PDB file of C-alpha atoms in Angstrom:
ATOM      1  CA  MET A   1     131.132  58.266  26.030  1.00 38.00           C
ATOM      2  CA  SER A   2     131.956  61.985  26.095  1.00 47.00           C
ATOM      3  CA  PRO A   3     129.132  64.241  24.870  1.00 47.00           C
ATOM      4  CA  TRP A   4     131.787  66.414  23.231  1.00 49.00           C
ATOM      5  CA  ASP A   5     132.715  65.717  19.627  1.00 49.00           C
ATOM      6  CA  GLU A   6     135.837  63.615  19.270  1.00 43.00           C
ATOM      7  CA  ASP A   7     138.079  66.582  18.508  1.00 45.00           C
ATOM      8  CA  GLY A   8     136.261  69.079  20.715  1.00 44.00           C
ATOM      9  CA  ASP A   9     137.184  67.984  24.235  1.00 50.00           C
ATOM     10  CA  GLU A  10     140.531  69.709  24.699  1.00 54.00           C
ATOM     11  CA  GLY A  11     140.720  71.279  28.144  1.00 75.00           C
ATOM     12  CA  VAL A  12     137.640  69.481  29.494  1.00 87.00           C
ATOM     13  CA  LEU A  13     137.721  68.900  33.269  1.00 93.00           C
ATOM     14  CA  ASP A  14     136.014  66.185  35.314  1.00 95.00           C
ATOM     15  CA  LEU A  15     134.356  68.059  38.181  1.00 97.00           C
ATOM     16  CA  MET A  16     132.249  66.772  41.044  1.00 97.00           C
ATOM     17  CA  ILE A  17     128.870  68.072  42.137  1.00 97.00           C
ATOM     18  CA  GLU A  18     129.596  69.225  45.684  1.00 97.00           C
ATOM     19  CA  SER A  19     126.097  70.434  46.509  1.00 97.00           C
ATOM     20  CA  MET A  20     122.704  71.209  44.993  1.00 97.00           C
ATOM     21  CA  ARG A  21     120.142  73.787  46.103  1.00 96.00           C
ATOM     22  CA  ARG A  22     116.657  74.668  44.926  1.00 96.00           C
ATOM     23  CA  GLU A  23     116.707  78.415  44.264  1.00 97.00           C
ATOM     24  CA  SER A  24     113.081  78.805  43.144  1.00 96.00           C
ATOM     25  CA  ASP A  25     110.318  76.842  41.485  1.00 95.00           C
ATOM     26  CA  GLY A  26     112.098  75.225  38.537  1.00 94.00           C
ATOM     27  CA  VAL A  27     115.631  76.477  39.240  1.00 96.00           C
ATOM     28  CA  MET A  28     118.356  74.303  40.768  1.00 96.00           C
ATOM     29  CA  SER A  29     121.868  75.520  41.530  1.00 97.00           C
ATOM     30  CA  LEU A  30     124.900  73.238  41.419  1.00 97.00           C
ATOM     31  CA  THR A  31     128.274  73.816  43.029  1.00 98.00           C
ATOM     32  CA  LEU A  32     131.105  72.040  41.178  1.00 98.00           C
ATOM     33  CA  VAL A  33     134.568  71.299  42.564  1.00 98.00           C
ATOM     34  CA  ASP A  34     137.718  69.444  41.592  1.00 97.00           C
ATOM     35  CA  PRO A  35     137.463  65.969  43.185  1.00 97.00           C
ATOM     36  CA  GLU A  36     141.118  66.330  44.237  1.00 96.00           C
ATOM     37  CA  GLY A  37     140.509  69.726  45.808  1.00 95.00           C
ATOM     38  CA  GLY A  38     142.497  71.674  43.212  1.00 96.00           C
ATOM     39  CA  TRP A  39     141.959  75.209  41.993  1.00 96.00           C
ATOM     40  CA  LEU A  40     139.739  75.790  38.981  1.00 97.00           C
ATOM     41  CA  PRO A  41     140.528  78.043  35.997  1.00 96.00           C
ATOM     42  CA  ALA A  42     139.932  81.718  36.742  1.00 96.00           C
ATOM     43  CA  TRP A  43     136.856  83.508  35.414  1.00 97.00           C
ATOM     44  CA  SER A  44     135.285  86.952  35.422  1.00 97.00           C
ATOM     45  CA  PRO A  45     131.648  88.146  35.637  1.00 98.00           C
ATOM     46  CA  GLY A  46     129.682  87.210  32.532  1.00 96.00           C
ATOM     47  CA  ALA A  47     131.575  83.965  31.899  1.00 96.00           C
ATOM     48  CA  HIS A  48     129.927  80.631  31.210  1.00 94.00           C
ATOM     49  CA  ILE A  49     131.026  77.005  31.208  1.00 94.00           C
ATOM     50  CA  ASP A  50     130.048  74.083  28.980  1.00 91.00           C
ATOM     51  CA  VAL A  51     128.646  71.213  31.023  1.00 93.00           C
ATOM     52  CA  GLY A  52     128.641  67.746  29.507  1.00 88.00           C
ATOM     53  CA  LEU A  53     125.486  65.850  30.388  1.00 84.00           C
ATOM     54  CA  PRO A  54     124.365  62.511  28.949  1.00 79.00           C
ATOM     55  CA  SER A  55     124.521  62.916  25.138  1.00 71.00           C
ATOM     56  CA  VAL A  56     124.363  66.746  25.265  1.00 79.00           C
ATOM     57  CA  VAL A  57     126.531  69.746  26.128  1.00 84.00           C
ATOM     58  CA  ARG A  58     124.828  72.754  27.671  1.00 87.00           C
ATOM     59  CA  GLN A  59     126.111  76.246  28.478  1.00 89.00           C
ATOM     60  CA  TYR A  60     125.493  77.675  31.938  1.00 94.00           C
ATOM     61  CA  SER A  61     126.526  81.081  33.277  1.00 96.00           C
ATOM     62  CA  LEU A  62     128.763  81.148  36.331  1.00 97.00           C
ATOM     63  CA  CYS A  63     126.895  82.899  39.130  1.00 97.00           C
ATOM     64  CA  GLY A  64     129.179  82.402  42.135  1.00 95.00           C
ATOM     65  CA  ASP A  65     132.160  84.398  43.365  1.00 96.00           C
ATOM     66  CA  PRO A  66     135.107  84.715  40.926  1.00 96.00           C
ATOM     67  CA  ALA A  67     137.429  85.049  43.941  1.00 96.00           C
ATOM     68  CA  ASP A  68     136.568  81.483  45.014  1.00 96.00           C
ATOM     69  CA  ARG A  69     138.916  79.445  42.825  1.00 96.00           C
ATOM     70  CA  ARG A  70     137.775  76.166  44.401  1.00 97.00           C
ATOM     71  CA  ARG A  71     134.163  76.238  43.191  1.00 97.00           C
ATOM     72  CA  TYR A  72     131.996  76.940  40.179  1.00 98.00           C
ATOM     73  CA  THR A  73     128.312  77.661  40.774  1.00 98.00           C
ATOM     74  CA  VAL A  74     125.673  77.481  38.036  1.00 97.00           C
ATOM     75  CA  ALA A  75     121.886  77.548  38.101  1.00 97.00           C
ATOM     76  CA  VAL A  76     119.786  75.377  35.813  1.00 95.00           C
ATOM     77  CA  LEU A  77     116.200  76.073  34.762  1.00 95.00           C
ATOM     78  CA  LEU A  78     114.023  72.997  34.261  1.00 93.00           C
ATOM     79  CA  GLU A  79     112.867  73.455  30.688  1.00 84.00           C
ATOM     80  CA  GLN A  80     109.351  72.272  29.872  1.00 76.00           C
ATOM     81  CA  ARG A  81     110.667  70.870  26.592  1.00 69.00           C
ATOM     82  CA  SER A  82     113.988  69.664  27.933  1.00 62.00           C
ATOM     83  CA  ARG A  83     116.144  67.774  25.434  1.00 63.00           C
ATOM     84  CA  GLY A  84     117.829  65.932  28.282  1.00 68.00           C
ATOM     85  CA  GLY A  85     120.080  68.500  29.931  1.00 81.00           C
ATOM     86  CA  SER A  86     117.934  70.296  32.491  1.00 87.00           C
ATOM     87  CA  GLU A  87     115.796  67.217  33.094  1.00 88.00           C
ATOM     88  CA  PHE A  88     118.900  65.249  34.022  1.00 89.00           C
ATOM     89  CA  VAL A  89     120.082  67.937  36.451  1.00 92.00           C
ATOM     90  CA  HIS A  90     116.713  68.218  38.201  1.00 93.00           C
ATOM     91  CA  ARG A  91     115.666  64.582  38.201  1.00 91.00           C
ATOM     92  CA  ARG A  92     118.801  62.442  38.279  1.00 92.00           C
ATOM     93  CA  ALA A  93     121.933  64.375  39.244  1.00 93.00           C
ATOM     94  CA  ARG A  94     123.167  63.959  42.809  1.00 96.00           C
ATOM     95  CA  PRO A  95     126.003  65.359  44.939  1.00 97.00           C
ATOM     96  CA  GLY A  96     129.096  63.264  44.314  1.00 96.00           C
ATOM     97  CA  ASP A  97     128.350  62.778  40.606  1.00 95.00           C
ATOM     98  CA  LEU A  98     131.059  63.701  38.097  1.00 95.00           C
ATOM     99  CA  VAL A  99     130.359  65.941  35.113  1.00 94.00           C
ATOM    100  CA  GLU A 100     132.598  67.110  32.284  1.00 93.00           C
ATOM    101  CA  VAL A 101     133.145  70.857  32.157  1.00 94.00           C
ATOM    102  CA  GLY A 102     134.721  72.964  29.417  1.00 90.00           C
ATOM    103  CA  GLY A 103     135.706  76.617  29.613  1.00 84.00           C
ATOM    104  CA  PRO A 104     135.185  79.068  31.154  1.00 93.00           C
ATOM    105  CA  ARG A 105     134.650  81.517  28.271  1.00 90.00           C
ATOM    106  CA  ASN A 106     133.393  85.078  28.437  1.00 92.00           C
ATOM    107  CA  HIS A 107     131.563  86.862  25.623  1.00 89.00           C
ATOM    108  CA  PHE A 108     129.561  89.022  28.066  1.00 93.00           C
ATOM    109  CA  ALA A 109     132.314  90.717  30.047  1.00 94.00           C
ATOM    110  CA  LEU A 110     131.584  93.659  32.334  1.00 97.00           C
ATOM    111  CA  GLU A 111     133.197  96.684  30.694  1.00 95.00           C
ATOM    112  CA  PRO A 112     134.122  99.833  32.671  1.00 96.00           C
ATOM    113  CA  ALA A 113     131.331 102.422  32.790  1.00 97.00           C
ATOM    114  CA  ASP A 114     130.168 105.381  34.854  1.00 97.00           C
ATOM    115  CA  GLU A 115     127.062 103.451  35.827  1.00 97.00           C
ATOM    116  CA  TYR A 116     125.293 100.205  34.948  1.00 98.00           C
ATOM    117  CA  ARG A 117     121.691  99.455  34.099  1.00 98.00           C
ATOM    118  CA  PHE A 118     121.094  95.700  34.451  1.00 98.00           C
ATOM    119  CA  ILE A 119     117.971  94.028  33.043  1.00 98.00           C
ATOM    120  CA  ALA A 120     117.352  90.332  33.653  1.00 98.00           C
ATOM    121  CA  GLY A 121     114.516  88.025  32.716  1.00 97.00           C
ATOM    122  CA  GLY A 122     114.044  84.669  34.451  1.00 95.00           C
ATOM    123  CA  ILE A 123     117.169  82.519  34.467  1.00 96.00           C
ATOM    124  CA  GLY A 124     118.945  85.455  32.784  1.00 96.00           C
ATOM    125  CA  ILE A 125     119.703  86.703  36.290  1.00 98.00           C
ATOM    126  CA  THR A 126     122.594  84.214  36.578  1.00 97.00           C
ATOM    127  CA  PRO A 127     125.365  86.064  34.670  1.00 97.00           C
ATOM    128  CA  ILE A 128     124.204  89.355  36.207  1.00 98.00           C
ATOM    129  CA  LEU A 129     124.782  88.287  39.839  1.00 98.00           C
ATOM    130  CA  PRO A 130     128.605  88.428  39.801  1.00 98.00           C
ATOM    131  CA  MET A 131     128.404  91.684  37.831  1.00 98.00           C
ATOM    132  CA  LEU A 132     126.440  93.244  40.687  1.00 97.00           C
ATOM    133  CA  ARG A 133     129.098  92.125  43.147  1.00 96.00           C
ATOM    134  CA  GLN A 134     131.867  93.637  41.038  1.00 97.00           C
ATOM    135  CA  ALA A 135     130.046  96.923  40.497  1.00 97.00           C
ATOM    136  CA  GLU A 136     129.316  97.142  44.217  1.00 96.00           C
ATOM    137  CA  ALA A 137     132.926  96.374  45.137  1.00 95.00           C
ATOM    138  CA  GLU A 138     134.194  99.040  42.727  1.00 96.00           C
ATOM    139  CA  GLY A 139     131.755 101.640  44.012  1.00 96.00           C
ATOM    140  CA  THR A 140     130.080 102.077  40.610  1.00 97.00           C
ATOM    141  CA  GLU A 141     126.443 103.153  40.476  1.00 97.00           C
ATOM    142  CA  TRP A 142     124.109 100.373  39.349  1.00 97.00           C
ATOM    143  CA  ARG A 143     120.473  99.396  39.209  1.00 97.00           C
ATOM    144  CA  LEU A 144     118.819  96.073  38.386  1.00 98.00           C
ATOM    145  CA  THR A 145     115.362  95.453  36.989  1.00 98.00           C
ATOM    146  CA  TYR A 146     114.505  91.762  37.261  1.00 98.00           C
ATOM    147  CA  GLY A 147     111.426  90.234  35.665  1.00 97.00           C
ATOM    148  CA  GLY A 148     109.933  86.745  35.706  1.00 96.00           C
ATOM    149  CA  ARG A 149     106.661  84.917  35.332  1.00 96.00           C
ATOM    150  CA  THR A 150     105.903  84.740  39.057  1.00 97.00           C
ATOM    151  CA  ARG A 151     107.771  85.660  42.229  1.00 96.00           C
ATOM    152  CA  ALA A 152     108.050  81.969  43.143  1.00 96.00           C
ATOM    153  CA  SER A 153     109.762  81.197  39.821  1.00 96.00           C
ATOM    154  CA  MET A 154     112.433  83.885  40.213  1.00 97.00           C
ATOM    155  CA  ALA A 155     115.735  82.669  41.624  1.00 97.00           C
ATOM    156  CA  PHE A 156     118.021  84.489  44.085  1.00 97.00           C
ATOM    157  CA  THR A 157     115.389  87.070  45.112  1.00 95.00           C
ATOM    158  CA  GLU A 158     116.283  86.696  48.794  1.00 93.00           C
ATOM    159  CA  ALA A 159     119.900  87.720  48.222  1.00 92.00           C
ATOM    160  CA  LEU A 160     118.861  90.509  45.850  1.00 95.00           C
ATOM    161  CA  GLY A 161     116.463  91.829  48.472  1.00 89.00           C
ATOM    162  CA  ARG A 162     119.470  93.105  50.420  1.00 90.00           C
ATOM    163  CA  HIS A 163     119.629  95.989  47.924  1.00 92.00           C
ATOM    164  CA  PRO A 164     116.073  97.373  47.969  1.00 91.00           C
ATOM    165  CA  ASP A 165     117.239 100.786  46.773  1.00 94.00           C
ATOM    166  CA  ARG A 166     118.991  99.320  43.700  1.00 96.00           C
ATOM    167  CA  VAL A 167     116.943  96.224  42.784  1.00 97.00           C
ATOM    168  CA  ASP A 168     113.437  96.284  41.323  1.00 97.00           C
ATOM    169  CA  ILE A 169     111.849  92.809  41.280  1.00 97.00           C
ATOM    170  CA  ARG A 170     108.868  92.765  38.890  1.00 97.00           C
ATOM    171  CA  PRO A 171     106.991  89.446  38.526  1.00 97.00           C
ATOM    172  CA  GLU A 172     104.804  89.534  35.444  1.00 97.00           C
ATOM    173  CA  ASP A 173     101.697  88.223  37.218  1.00 96.00           C
ATOM    174  CA  GLU A 174     101.884  91.198  39.612  1.00 97.00           C
ATOM    175  CA  PHE A 175     103.170  94.038  37.420  1.00 96.00           C
ATOM    176  CA  GLY A 176     102.849  92.950  33.787  1.00 96.00           C
ATOM    177  CA  LEU A 177     105.729  93.183  31.315  1.00 95.00           C
ATOM    178  CA  LEU A 178     108.777  95.269  32.192  1.00 96.00           C
ATOM    179  CA  ASP A 179     108.331  98.940  31.363  1.00 96.00           C
ATOM    180  CA  LEU A 180     111.301  99.210  29.024  1.00 96.00           C
ATOM    181  CA  ASP A 181     110.210 102.605  27.704  1.00 95.00           C
ATOM    182  CA  SER A 182     110.720 104.100  31.161  1.00 94.00           C
ATOM    183  CA  LEU A 183     113.957 102.197  31.715  1.00 95.00           C
ATOM    184  CA  LEU A 184     115.566 102.871  28.343  1.00 96.00           C
ATOM    185  CA  GLY A 185     113.583 105.629  26.688  1.00 89.00           C
ATOM    186  CA  GLU A 186     116.244 108.273  27.276  1.00 91.00           C
ATOM    187  CA  PRO A 187     119.838 107.441  26.240  1.00 94.00           C
ATOM    188  CA  ARG A 188     122.375 108.115  28.975  1.00 93.00           C
ATOM    189  CA  GLU A 189     125.989 108.916  28.157  1.00 94.00           C
ATOM    190  CA  GLY A 190     128.383 106.780  30.207  1.00 95.00           C
ATOM    191  CA  THR A 191     125.734 104.210  31.157  1.00 97.00           C
ATOM    192  CA  ALA A 192     126.231 100.586  30.111  1.00 97.00           C
ATOM    193  CA  VAL A 193     123.134  98.426  29.660  1.00 97.00           C
ATOM    194  CA  TYR A 194     123.532  94.702  30.356  1.00 97.00           C
ATOM    195  CA  CYS A 195     120.632  92.400  29.524  1.00 97.00           C
ATOM    196  CA  CYS A 196     120.157  88.640  29.643  1.00 96.00           C
ATOM    197  CA  GLY A 197     116.922  86.703  29.387  1.00 94.00           C
ATOM    198  CA  PRO A 198     114.416  85.207  26.958  1.00 92.00           C
ATOM    199  CA  THR A 199     114.464  86.135  23.284  1.00 90.00           C
ATOM    200  CA  GLY A 200     111.465  88.466  23.500  1.00 93.00           C
ATOM    201  CA  LEU A 201     113.091  90.550  26.222  1.00 95.00           C
ATOM    202  CA  ILE A 202     116.449  90.652  24.441  1.00 93.00           C
ATOM    203  CA  ASP A 203     114.871  91.793  21.176  1.00 92.00           C
ATOM    204  CA  ALA A 204     112.785  94.461  22.921  1.00 95.00           C
ATOM    205  CA  VAL A 205     115.791  95.859  24.808  1.00 96.00           C
ATOM    206  CA  GLU A 206     117.883  95.843  21.632  1.00 93.00           C
ATOM    207  CA  ALA A 207     115.195  97.812  19.777  1.00 93.00           C
ATOM    208  CA  ARG A 208     114.916 100.432  22.518  1.00 94.00           C
ATOM    209  CA  CYS A 209     118.692 100.873  22.716  1.00 94.00           C
ATOM    210  CA  ALA A 210     119.049 101.547  18.983  1.00 91.00           C
ATOM    211  CA  GLN A 211     119.532 105.272  19.701  1.00 92.00           C
ATOM    212  CA  TRP A 212     121.893 104.789  22.639  1.00 95.00           C
ATOM    213  CA  PRO A 213     125.625 105.544  22.222  1.00 94.00           C
ATOM    214  CA  ALA A 214     127.591 102.897  20.336  1.00 89.00           C
ATOM    215  CA  GLY A 215     128.827 100.159  22.634  1.00 90.00           C
ATOM    216  CA  ALA A 216     126.368 100.956  25.438  1.00 95.00           C
ATOM    217  CA  LEU A 217     124.320  97.766  25.030  1.00 95.00           C
ATOM    218  CA  HIS A 218     125.641  94.336  26.022  1.00 94.00           C
ATOM    219  CA  LEU A 219     123.510  91.222  25.482  1.00 93.00           C
ATOM    220  CA  GLU A 220     123.705  87.531  26.203  1.00 91.00           C
ATOM    221  CA  ARG A 221     121.279  85.131  24.569  1.00 85.00           C
ATOM    222  CA  PHE A 222     120.433  81.635  25.758  1.00 77.00           C
ATOM    223  CA  ALA A 223     118.746  80.736  22.462  1.00 71.00           C
ATOM    224  CA  ALA A 224     120.128  81.132  18.963  1.00 72.00           C
ATOM    225  CA  LYS A 225     118.955  83.973  16.740  1.00 75.00           C
ATOM    226  CA  ASP A 226     116.722  83.071  13.818  1.00 73.00           C
ATOM    227  CA  PHE A 227     118.636  83.518  10.551  1.00 75.00           C
ATOM    228  CA  SER A 228     116.341  81.271   8.526  1.00 71.00           C
ATOM    229  CA  GLY A 229     115.307  84.173   6.299  1.00 70.00           C
ATOM    230  CA  LEU A 230     118.859  84.799   5.059  1.00 76.00           C
ATOM    231  CA  ALA A 231     120.071  83.242   1.836  1.00 77.00           C
ATOM    232  CA  THR A 232     122.988  80.861   2.296  1.00 86.00           C
ATOM    233  CA  ARG A 233     125.569  80.739  -0.487  1.00 88.00           C
ATOM    234  CA  PRO A 234     128.393  78.272  -1.172  1.00 89.00           C
ATOM    235  CA  VAL A 235     131.818  79.365   0.042  1.00 90.00           C
ATOM    236  CA  SER A 236     135.398  78.317  -0.623  1.00 90.00           C
ATOM    237  CA  VAL A 237     137.423  77.857   2.569  1.00 91.00           C
ATOM    238  CA  ARG A 238     141.205  77.797   2.597  1.00 91.00           C
ATOM    239  CA  CYS A 239     142.706  76.177   5.701  1.00 90.00           C
ATOM    240  CA  GLU A 240     146.037  77.960   5.805  1.00 90.00           C
ATOM    241  CA  ARG A 241     147.868  75.785   8.330  1.00 90.00           C
ATOM    242  CA  SER A 242     146.376  72.507   7.117  1.00 88.00           C
ATOM    243  CA  GLY A 243     146.964  73.326   3.451  1.00 88.00           C
ATOM    244  CA  LEU A 244     143.421  72.294   2.525  1.00 89.00           C
ATOM    245  CA  ASP A 245     141.010  73.939   0.120  1.00 90.00           C
ATOM    246  CA  LEU A 246     137.365  73.107   0.777  1.00 90.00           C
ATOM    247  CA  HIS A 247     134.210  73.812  -1.177  1.00 92.00           C
ATOM    248  CA  VAL A 248     131.371  74.254   1.301  1.00 91.00           C
ATOM    249  CA  PRO A 249     127.947  73.970  -0.371  1.00 90.00           C
ATOM    250  CA  ALA A 250     125.038  76.087   0.817  1.00 89.00           C
ATOM    251  CA  SER A 251     123.498  73.072   2.534  1.00 88.00           C
ATOM    252  CA  GLN A 252     126.555  72.431   4.749  1.00 90.00           C
ATOM    253  CA  SER A 253     128.063  74.368   7.643  1.00 90.00           C
ATOM    254  CA  ILE A 254     131.741  75.308   7.567  1.00 90.00           C
ATOM    255  CA  LEU A 255     132.203  73.286  10.762  1.00 90.00           C
ATOM    256  CA  ASP A 256     130.731  70.155   9.167  1.00 88.00           C
ATOM    257  CA  ALA A 257     132.948  70.598   6.109  1.00 89.00           C
ATOM    258  CA  LEU A 258     136.052  70.987   8.289  1.00 89.00           C
ATOM    259  CA  GLU A 259     135.221  67.874  10.281  1.00 87.00           C
ATOM    260  CA  GLU A 260     134.482  65.918   7.100  1.00 88.00           C
ATOM    261  CA  ALA A 261     137.977  66.844   5.869  1.00 88.00           C
ATOM    262  CA  GLY A 262     139.549  65.690   9.136  1.00 87.00           C
ATOM    263  CA  VAL A 263     140.161  69.158  10.600  1.00 88.00           C
ATOM    264  CA  GLY A 264     139.181  69.138  14.269  1.00 83.00           C
ATOM    265  CA  VAL A 265     137.604  72.258  15.788  1.00 83.00           C
ATOM    266  CA  ALA A 266     136.534  72.556  19.415  1.00 76.00           C
ATOM    267  CA  ASN A 267     132.761  72.952  19.578  1.00 74.00           C
ATOM    268  CA  ALA A 268     129.949  72.450  22.026  1.00 71.00           C
ATOM    269  CA  CYS A 269     126.590  73.936  20.997  1.00 76.00           C
ATOM    270  CA  ARG A 270     126.750  73.928  17.161  1.00 81.00           C
ATOM    271  CA  THR A 271     124.079  76.677  17.161  1.00 79.00           C
ATOM    272  CA  GLY A 272     126.215  79.828  17.558  1.00 79.00           C
ATOM    273  CA  VAL A 273     125.437  80.377  21.232  1.00 78.00           C
ATOM    274  CA  CYS A 274     128.602  79.342  23.077  1.00 75.00           C
ATOM    275  CA  GLY A 275     131.484  80.734  20.994  1.00 77.00           C
ATOM    276  CA  SER A 276     133.655  77.642  21.402  1.00 77.00           C
ATOM    277  CA  CYS A 277     134.214  77.150  17.652  1.00 85.00           C
ATOM    278  CA  GLU A 278     135.636  80.609  16.928  1.00 87.00           C
ATOM    279  CA  VAL A 279     138.402  80.408  14.297  1.00 89.00           C
ATOM    280  CA  ARG A 280     140.697  83.260  13.289  1.00 91.00           C
ATOM    281  CA  VAL A 281     140.076  84.743   9.827  1.00 92.00           C
ATOM    282  CA  LEU A 282     143.183  85.625   7.807  1.00 91.00           C
ATOM    283  CA  ARG A 283     141.450  86.873   4.667  1.00 90.00           C
ATOM    284  CA  GLY A 284     137.879  87.334   3.554  1.00 90.00           C
ATOM    285  CA  MET A 285     134.830  88.987   5.119  1.00 90.00           C
ATOM    286  CA  PRO A 286     132.820  86.953   7.647  1.00 89.00           C
ATOM    287  CA  GLU A 287     129.045  87.085   7.691  1.00 88.00           C
ATOM    288  CA  HIS A 288     128.315  86.609  11.375  1.00 89.00           C
ATOM    289  CA  ARG A 289     125.314  84.465  12.214  1.00 86.00           C
ATOM    290  CA  ASP A 290     126.201  83.600  15.784  1.00 84.00           C
ATOM    291  CA  SER A 291     124.175  84.706  18.795  1.00 79.00           C
ATOM    292  CA  VAL A 292     127.171  85.977  20.752  1.00 81.00           C
ATOM    293  CA  ARG A 293     127.955  89.167  18.845  1.00 79.00           C
ATOM    294  CA  SER A 294     125.864  92.297  18.895  1.00 72.00           C
ATOM    295  CA  GLY A 295     126.408  95.964  18.124  1.00 69.00           C
ATOM    296  CA  ASP A 296     129.985  96.759  17.126  1.00 69.00           C
ATOM    297  CA  GLY A 297     130.894  93.074  17.401  1.00 74.00           C
ATOM    298  CA  LEU A 298     129.049  92.406  14.164  1.00 78.00           C
ATOM    299  CA  ASP A 299     131.733  94.385  12.333  1.00 81.00           C
ATOM    300  CA  ASP A 300     134.556  92.182  13.662  1.00 83.00           C
ATOM    301  CA  THR A 301     136.491  90.573  10.809  1.00 85.00           C
ATOM    302  CA  SER A 302     139.144  88.805  12.902  1.00 88.00           C
ATOM    303  CA  SER A 303     137.251  85.561  13.572  1.00 89.00           C
ATOM    304  CA  LEU A 304     133.983  83.727  13.049  1.00 89.00           C
ATOM    305  CA  ALA A 305     131.954  80.925  14.582  1.00 87.00           C
ATOM    306  CA  VAL A 306     132.297  78.183  11.998  1.00 89.00           C
ATOM    307  CA  CYS A 307     129.218  76.289  13.188  1.00 89.00           C
ATOM    308  CA  VAL A 308     126.773  78.863  11.805  1.00 88.00           C
ATOM    309  CA  SER A 309     128.541  81.808  10.135  1.00 90.00           C
ATOM    310  CA  ARG A 310     129.291  82.224   6.448  1.00 88.00           C
ATOM    311  CA  ALA A 311     131.160  84.711   4.237  1.00 88.00           C
ATOM    312  CA  VAL A 312     130.120  87.940   2.543  1.00 88.00           C
ATOM    313  CA  GLY A 313     132.282  87.083  -0.485  1.00 86.00           C
ATOM    314  CA  PRO A 314     133.125  83.788  -2.201  1.00 88.00           C
ATOM    315  CA  GLU A 315     136.152  82.849  -0.068  1.00 90.00           C
ATOM    316  CA  LEU A 316     137.487  82.715   3.474  1.00 91.00           C
ATOM    317  CA  VAL A 317     141.039  81.938   4.560  1.00 91.00           C
ATOM    318  CA  LEU A 318     141.119  80.523   8.071  1.00 90.00           C
ATOM    319  CA  ASP A 319     144.010  80.130  10.487  1.00 91.00           C
ATOM    320  CA  ILE A 320     143.559  76.427  10.967  1.00 90.00           C
TER     321      ILE A 320
END
């Protein structure tokens, strides 16, 4: 049975695990190919795919070469409290197995800049790797600060060691926490900051970039933001194309209400992390509660993630 919801599997591909490689203690990379040898959908640095594993769908950043249209490469951290996804990859998956893959999607695209400051924590290095390749190929100045618990737990350090003048590898047990005040204390015009990693690192980088120029900071989160302190109000949702008017109580998500009414919406994570359930807004003001948007993206009124977001006012009109 597909781990995707019944109406959420449009565009899902059956890909084969071509190879597996242990990249560090607790990190396994997988290379996925079309069993028939066909080309895969194009992607750009920062993109992720949804991988269907037994009973769950997980999002993994693509960390290979976008120019290689035959292969997708992802790296999976073995979570101590795995809900089935990472445990399956590390303990049971084998080359030759088929997995369902959706996407790719990119909410963390590399925007043009005069220079880049990359900050990665742990498995957050994965979306950064193809960004480094692109910046290097374009001749743009860049530096990477990469933190982790221990050197043995940090993936891809051998490849990153080829750039000793640009890459600073800082295991916590050797150097302590990353010195973000030195890295980000002085705003730099024309510098784009890209950060991916655990919630604590993301929040700390976001706080220190509050005085940086608008649009300088770009974040990708692997865990959903905590919006539990926000009040949730009922909302009326008009489905323009379906001709339906729905009352969504405070206790129900817009996505659940749509599905209950028979309106199918592609979705994978249901926590606001993957962006697969974005629906265009025709009228009304979204209240974004996803973990994809940050900075100026929070002011976007053109769409919302219906799995977690709500409305500022009493009504939304959706293009669905």
